[in-house]
Amino acid sequence: MKPTPSLSPLPLSAGLQGASTAPETPEPEFELEAEASAEVELRALPMGAAQHGQRLDRALADSVPEFSRSYLQQLLEQGAVRLNGQTARKASQRIKVGDSVLLEMRATLQSQAFRPEAMALEVVYEDADLLVLHKPAGLVVHPAPGNWTGTLLNGLLARDAQASLLPRAGIVHRLDKDTSGLMVVARNRRTMDALVQMIAARTVRRQYLALAQRPWQGASQRSVDAPIGRDPRNRLRMAVVDLSAHAGKTAKTDIQLLANGEAGCLVQCTLHTGRTHQIRVHMAHIGHPLLADTLYGGSASAGLERQALHAFRLAFHHPSTGQALDVRAPLPADMQQALSCWGLGYNPERLAA
């Protein structure tokens, strides 16, 4: 796609208009894993005085610092490490002076994850420095356990040769697998560094549309200011926590009611912070779990089987030109259908700024 020549208003699916910015914090940093050779390489690692008494995994990390501990741990688990001629799988095993370690450097699923894979990507804005794309629900952003292939990162590597020169292929923030919507991606290192700083400075505005269960009650506008941390009862979830008793970070979400019905409501959410699962956790906390968000108490209905959350707006100043970008994406078909099942509708032109 060629760079958009001007910033005049476009249809809502890719609108570019002047916009002010508002606070937001960055998503957690990604960690790239080192590439391993596609072919097997045997490497002998003599253990000297410096390694004496160390755990095996630490000794390996010190001996081959060009590879990540995560990759070396995978080799251990796969039986690719021999200690004094015997297969060693226990990371905590202690090393002695004079021990002989033979490391079989081989490709793992994780080390092969950062490879190009052609896929259709819906790019709604692009220029020489960055692009904004519309991620569909179901697409994983970054390779991780259980999803080493078929991710957005793989698609970006296939789409643009420059992406291979950037950490995370230029990805500066992420959306959950089953959340749809807009993401900005850098196309060069200068722009990537600038976008990361802008996110840290809370000058990138991201807004979401969500379908929440149960009828809304009370004032149509509400601000939820409640810290979020790992759920102490279920480590797979996040939760509102008491910071005096549990680790966590402050989190604030503004919520605006757009439509209300007997089964549930449509709301617009604006983030002041960017904690993991923030909107999902805050909506569940106030008694309105997102439709089909089973992790946080929602249930599938109205034909929807993924959490009803859509990043519909990105607004920020272009890091190179300073021009204000305001990119918007319409509500996806599955959420529109669910809204119709509830007998509700909304006017996208009346969304809060």
XYZ file of C-alpha atoms in Angstrom:
353
model
C 0.000 0.000 0.000
C 1.343 3.433 -0.884
C 1.654 6.148 1.779
C -1.494 8.181 2.243
C -0.772 11.538 0.548
C -2.779 13.742 2.899
C -4.550 13.760 6.231
C -7.955 14.876 5.037
C -10.932 13.021 6.539
C -11.515 9.515 5.200
C -14.363 7.061 5.819
C -14.709 5.915 9.419
C -12.905 2.645 8.674
C -9.670 4.574 8.194
C -10.425 8.130 9.315
C -7.478 10.507 9.658
C -8.422 13.744 11.384
C -6.829 16.218 13.721
C -6.983 15.013 17.303
C -5.818 15.871 20.751
C -4.003 13.296 22.815
C -4.588 11.885 26.275
C -2.717 9.763 28.819
C -1.821 6.158 28.336
C 0.967 3.859 29.461
C 2.925 1.299 27.478
C 2.150 -2.358 27.270
C 4.662 -4.779 28.826
C 7.894 -5.096 26.845
C 8.376 -8.086 24.610
C 11.530 -10.189 24.767
C 13.012 -11.472 21.574
C 14.671 -14.874 21.672
C 18.019 -15.427 19.981
C 17.985 -17.291 16.694
C 19.513 -20.754 16.730
C 21.077 -22.316 13.663
C 18.740 -24.490 11.639
C 21.451 -27.163 11.681
C 22.813 -28.992 14.715
C 26.063 -27.694 16.151
C 27.945 -29.500 18.924
C 29.762 -27.243 21.330
C 32.082 -28.489 24.100
C 31.998 -26.291 27.205
C 34.786 -26.961 29.723
C 33.775 -26.066 33.268
C 36.448 -24.185 35.199
C 36.761 -22.567 38.615
C 34.368 -19.786 37.647
C 31.577 -22.338 37.118
C 32.292 -24.448 40.202
C 29.177 -24.675 42.373
C 26.928 -23.002 39.825
C 23.597 -24.415 38.681
C 23.818 -26.045 35.277
C 21.485 -23.506 33.673
C 23.564 -20.598 35.001
C 26.802 -22.222 33.827
C 25.315 -22.662 30.353
C 24.184 -19.028 30.249
C 27.672 -17.853 31.228
C 29.347 -20.111 28.669
C 27.147 -19.171 25.680
C 25.937 -15.626 26.459
C 24.856 -15.028 22.856
C 21.790 -17.229 23.479
C 18.921 -16.521 25.860
C 18.335 -18.534 29.029
C 14.900 -19.420 27.707
C 16.431 -21.036 24.615
C 19.034 -22.897 26.704
C 16.287 -24.120 29.039
C 14.484 -25.586 26.026
C 17.658 -27.435 25.038
C 17.879 -28.856 28.545
C 14.277 -30.022 28.400
C 14.875 -31.661 25.008
C 17.878 -33.638 26.235
C 20.359 -31.663 24.159
C 22.821 -31.188 27.053
C 25.292 -33.863 28.197
C 27.154 -33.581 31.478
C 30.160 -35.881 31.742
C 28.693 -38.019 28.965
C 25.215 -38.327 30.503
C 22.058 -36.543 29.354
C 21.282 -33.737 31.793
C 17.793 -32.283 32.076
C 17.868 -30.823 35.593
C 18.627 -27.101 35.520
C 19.447 -27.029 39.241
C 22.192 -29.653 38.995
C 25.476 -28.278 40.393
C 28.666 -28.021 38.358
C 32.142 -29.018 39.562
C 35.558 -27.934 38.302
C 36.644 -30.206 35.463
C 33.137 -31.263 34.466
C 32.611 -31.659 30.733
C 29.479 -30.235 29.136
C 28.520 -30.995 25.543
C 25.808 -28.720 24.177
C 23.852 -29.690 21.063
C 22.795 -26.404 19.501
C 19.603 -27.138 17.623
C 16.593 -25.215 16.433
C 13.578 -25.170 18.758
C 10.030 -24.062 18.124
C 10.801 -20.829 19.948
C 14.075 -20.131 18.155
C 12.353 -20.611 14.786
C 9.361 -18.439 15.674
C 10.715 -15.163 14.328
C 10.387 -16.032 10.652
C 8.355 -14.514 7.811
C 4.913 -15.981 7.112
C 2.793 -14.453 4.370
C -0.668 -13.464 5.573
C -3.358 -10.940 4.729
C -3.058 -7.844 6.926
C -5.607 -5.022 6.871
C -3.500 -1.854 6.804
C -5.630 1.281 7.186
C -2.832 3.845 7.127
C 0.806 3.689 6.028
C 3.725 5.997 5.326
C 7.508 5.657 5.284
C 7.752 5.665 9.094
C 4.807 3.685 10.435
C 1.638 1.827 9.673
C -1.668 1.388 11.451
C -3.402 -1.943 10.984
C -6.704 -3.475 11.998
C -6.018 -6.733 13.861
C -8.838 -9.275 13.659
C -9.965 -11.274 16.669
C -8.110 -14.578 16.881
C -4.742 -13.290 15.646
C -1.931 -13.554 18.199
C 0.359 -10.522 18.152
C 3.656 -12.088 19.212
C 5.050 -15.648 19.299
C 4.606 -17.306 22.696
C 4.087 -20.806 24.117
C 1.266 -22.453 22.186
C 1.498 -19.909 19.370
C 4.982 -20.062 17.880
C 3.728 -19.494 14.324
C 0.971 -17.612 12.533
C 1.336 -14.426 14.599
C 1.143 -10.802 13.555
C 4.910 -10.555 13.992
C 5.404 -13.352 11.447
C 3.114 -11.536 9.007
C 4.970 -8.239 9.439
C 8.306 -9.939 8.734
C 6.890 -11.305 5.459
C 5.295 -8.002 4.459
C 8.245 -5.678 4.935
C 11.948 -6.537 4.664
C 12.740 -3.622 7.001
C 10.821 -5.307 9.820
C 13.573 -7.870 10.322
C 15.919 -5.050 11.351
C 13.658 -3.947 14.215
C 13.020 -5.428 17.651
C 9.643 -7.183 17.623
C 9.315 -6.286 13.909
C 8.349 -2.755 14.969
C 5.513 -3.738 17.318
C 5.264 -1.209 20.166
C 2.053 -2.340 21.885
C -0.265 -5.308 21.712
C -3.842 -6.484 21.860
C -5.044 -9.755 23.370
C -5.560 -12.580 20.891
C -9.356 -12.292 20.971
C -9.485 -8.487 21.051
C -9.905 -6.841 17.664
C -8.877 -3.383 16.581
C -6.178 -0.881 15.739
C -2.448 -1.148 16.356
C 0.419 1.131 15.324
C 3.663 -0.467 14.095
C 6.981 1.304 13.451
C 8.844 0.844 10.159
C 12.256 2.134 11.277
C 14.215 2.322 14.511
C 13.937 6.080 14.913
C 10.151 5.923 14.730
C 10.022 2.878 16.991
C 12.046 4.618 19.697
C 9.851 7.707 19.399
C 6.597 5.706 19.648
C 7.873 3.823 22.694
C 8.682 7.152 24.359
C 5.274 8.558 23.420
C 3.514 5.571 24.952
C 5.630 5.908 28.096
C 4.760 9.615 28.242
C 1.040 8.765 27.837
C 0.568 10.798 24.673
C -1.004 8.013 22.609
C -4.785 7.835 22.979
C -6.449 4.443 22.577
C -10.167 3.932 22.987
C -12.225 0.747 22.973
C -15.800 -0.349 22.435
C -17.060 -3.184 24.641
C -20.256 -5.161 25.100
C -20.791 -5.815 28.789
C -23.256 -8.096 30.493
C -26.092 -6.850 32.701
C -27.986 -3.564 32.290
C -26.051 -0.429 33.217
C -27.252 1.431 36.288
C -26.364 4.835 37.647
C -24.540 7.712 35.956
C -23.745 7.247 32.278
C -20.094 8.146 32.894
C -17.886 6.382 35.391
C -14.195 6.364 36.209
C -12.701 3.208 37.707
C -9.479 3.860 39.606
C -8.395 0.485 41.009
C -4.930 -1.139 41.053
C -4.370 -4.322 39.068
C -2.028 -7.228 39.747
C -1.803 -10.973 39.332
C -4.832 -12.697 40.877
C -3.473 -14.356 44.054
C -6.046 -17.156 43.710
C -5.544 -17.817 39.991
C -2.173 -16.967 38.445
C -3.654 -17.145 34.939
C -5.785 -14.063 35.615
C -5.312 -10.465 36.644
C -7.433 -8.865 39.364
C -8.070 -5.680 41.300
C -5.714 -5.983 44.267
C -4.906 -4.307 47.566
C -1.418 -2.881 47.038
C -0.685 -3.116 50.747
C -1.009 -6.894 50.535
C -0.268 -7.837 46.910
C 1.999 -6.733 44.072
C 0.304 -4.613 41.440
C 0.152 -1.228 39.732
C -2.305 1.650 39.727
C -4.860 1.524 36.912
C -7.556 3.920 35.724
C -10.268 3.502 33.082
C -12.968 5.985 32.052
C -16.218 4.323 30.963
C -19.000 5.978 28.944
C -22.392 4.307 28.435
C -23.458 4.332 24.770
C -26.476 1.997 24.710
C -28.361 0.048 27.369
C -30.690 -2.949 27.256
C -32.099 -5.781 29.325
C -29.273 -8.201 28.475
C -26.371 -5.815 28.665
C -24.834 -2.575 27.527
C -22.438 -1.025 25.026
C -19.715 1.121 26.551
C -16.755 3.159 25.383
C -13.577 2.774 27.441
C -10.646 5.181 27.563
C -7.415 4.076 29.229
C -5.315 6.301 31.464
C -2.957 3.401 32.127
C -2.182 0.282 30.106
C -2.198 -2.688 32.467
C -2.613 -6.249 31.268
C -6.332 -7.024 30.694
C -7.178 -3.647 32.250
C -10.597 -3.088 30.672
C -11.619 -6.707 31.190
C -10.618 -6.612 34.852
C -12.185 -3.226 35.607
C -15.468 -4.081 33.889
C -15.717 -7.358 35.833
C -14.821 -5.490 39.027
C -17.833 -3.171 38.683
C -20.191 -6.065 37.949
C -20.216 -5.884 34.153
C -17.950 -8.634 32.763
C -17.505 -8.438 29.012
C -19.757 -10.595 26.890
C -18.102 -14.001 26.263
C -15.092 -13.156 28.448
C -15.165 -16.444 30.347
C -11.837 -15.760 32.080
C -13.417 -12.878 33.968
C -16.950 -14.123 34.522
C -18.618 -13.407 31.209
C -20.589 -15.977 29.248
C -20.951 -16.631 25.531
C -24.283 -15.512 24.123
C -25.824 -13.420 21.339
C -23.717 -15.436 18.899
C -20.421 -14.169 20.319
C -17.755 -16.566 21.578
C -14.799 -14.201 22.087
C -14.505 -11.326 24.523
C -16.499 -8.384 23.169
C -13.680 -5.840 23.067
C -12.590 -3.739 20.092
C -9.862 -1.060 19.893
C -11.734 1.364 17.646
C -9.548 4.477 17.899
C -5.860 5.449 17.858
C -4.931 9.134 18.142
C -1.423 10.536 18.368
C 0.934 13.035 16.781
C 3.126 11.612 14.042
C 6.621 11.262 15.524
C 8.284 12.593 12.334
C 5.903 15.234 10.982
C 4.080 16.255 14.145
C 0.732 16.001 12.357
C -2.183 14.742 14.396
C -3.435 11.304 13.351
C -6.872 10.070 14.385
C -7.504 6.592 12.980
C -10.778 4.777 13.599
C -12.088 1.308 12.797
C -15.779 0.327 12.725
C -17.308 -2.164 15.105
C -16.580 -5.677 13.702
C -19.398 -7.785 12.318
C -19.575 -10.233 15.234
C -20.018 -7.442 17.779
C -22.544 -5.693 15.531
C -24.535 -8.934 15.328
C -24.452 -9.356 19.114
C -25.589 -5.750 19.544
C -28.469 -6.420 17.149
C -29.440 -9.558 19.097
C -29.722 -7.365 22.168
C -31.943 -4.963 20.227
C -29.381 -2.180 20.552
C -27.616 0.114 18.137
C -25.251 3.057 18.276
C -24.201 6.062 16.233
C -20.413 5.963 15.643
C -20.395 9.687 14.885
C -21.475 10.430 18.452
C -18.646 8.599 20.180
C -16.951 10.640 22.872
C -13.669 12.303 21.940
